[in-house]
Amino acid sequence: MNIVVPDSQLLPTDVEFPPLAANKFGWQQFLGLDREELKERCWRSHCVVTLNTPLDAELLNSMAKLELLVIANTNVSLVDMQTAEKNNITVCQVPDLEPAQFDINNPQQAQQLCNTVVSIIDHYMQTK
């Protein structure tokens, strides 16, 4: 499984995604991608984790291998859900993110977010 995080610049510098349980996977993190870079980096990805990058119909349609989309944000409108459904993309939002209480700049909260994202991906891979 190839995994891309297009906007990891939003995480505090000392926060990291923990390793996945799977033995074989590719993991790429970028410090922000424009639309064309996003298409180039994600067209062969099986999973995209978005912290705040909008994914509209055009972008989702350019990601032919995309199976799983993890929204690590309270704003599900970042993603064109109709196109995701049409393309059989499983969309998961990190649970329990309350806008009034969650602060991505808080290292402890951001690390918990990363841990939860990896748990979601692990669960998806195990049930696939």
Coordinates of N, CA and C in Angstrom, one line a residue, residues 43 53 72 87-88 90:
W43 N -1.2 10.0 -7.8 CA -1.9 9.2 -8.8 C -1.8 7.7 -8.6
T53 N -5.9 19.6 3.3 CA -5.8 19.7 1.8 C -7.2 19.3 1.2
A72 N -8.0 13.8 8.6 CA -7.5 14.1 9.9 C -7.9 15.6 10.3
N87 N -16.3 6.5 -6.8 CA -15.0 5.9 -7.1 C -14.7 4.7 -6.1
N88 N -15.6 4.4 -5.3 CA -15.5 3.3 -4.3 C -14.3 3.5 -3.4
T90 N -13.0 4.4 0.3 CA -13.4 4.4 1.7 C -12.9 5.7 2.3

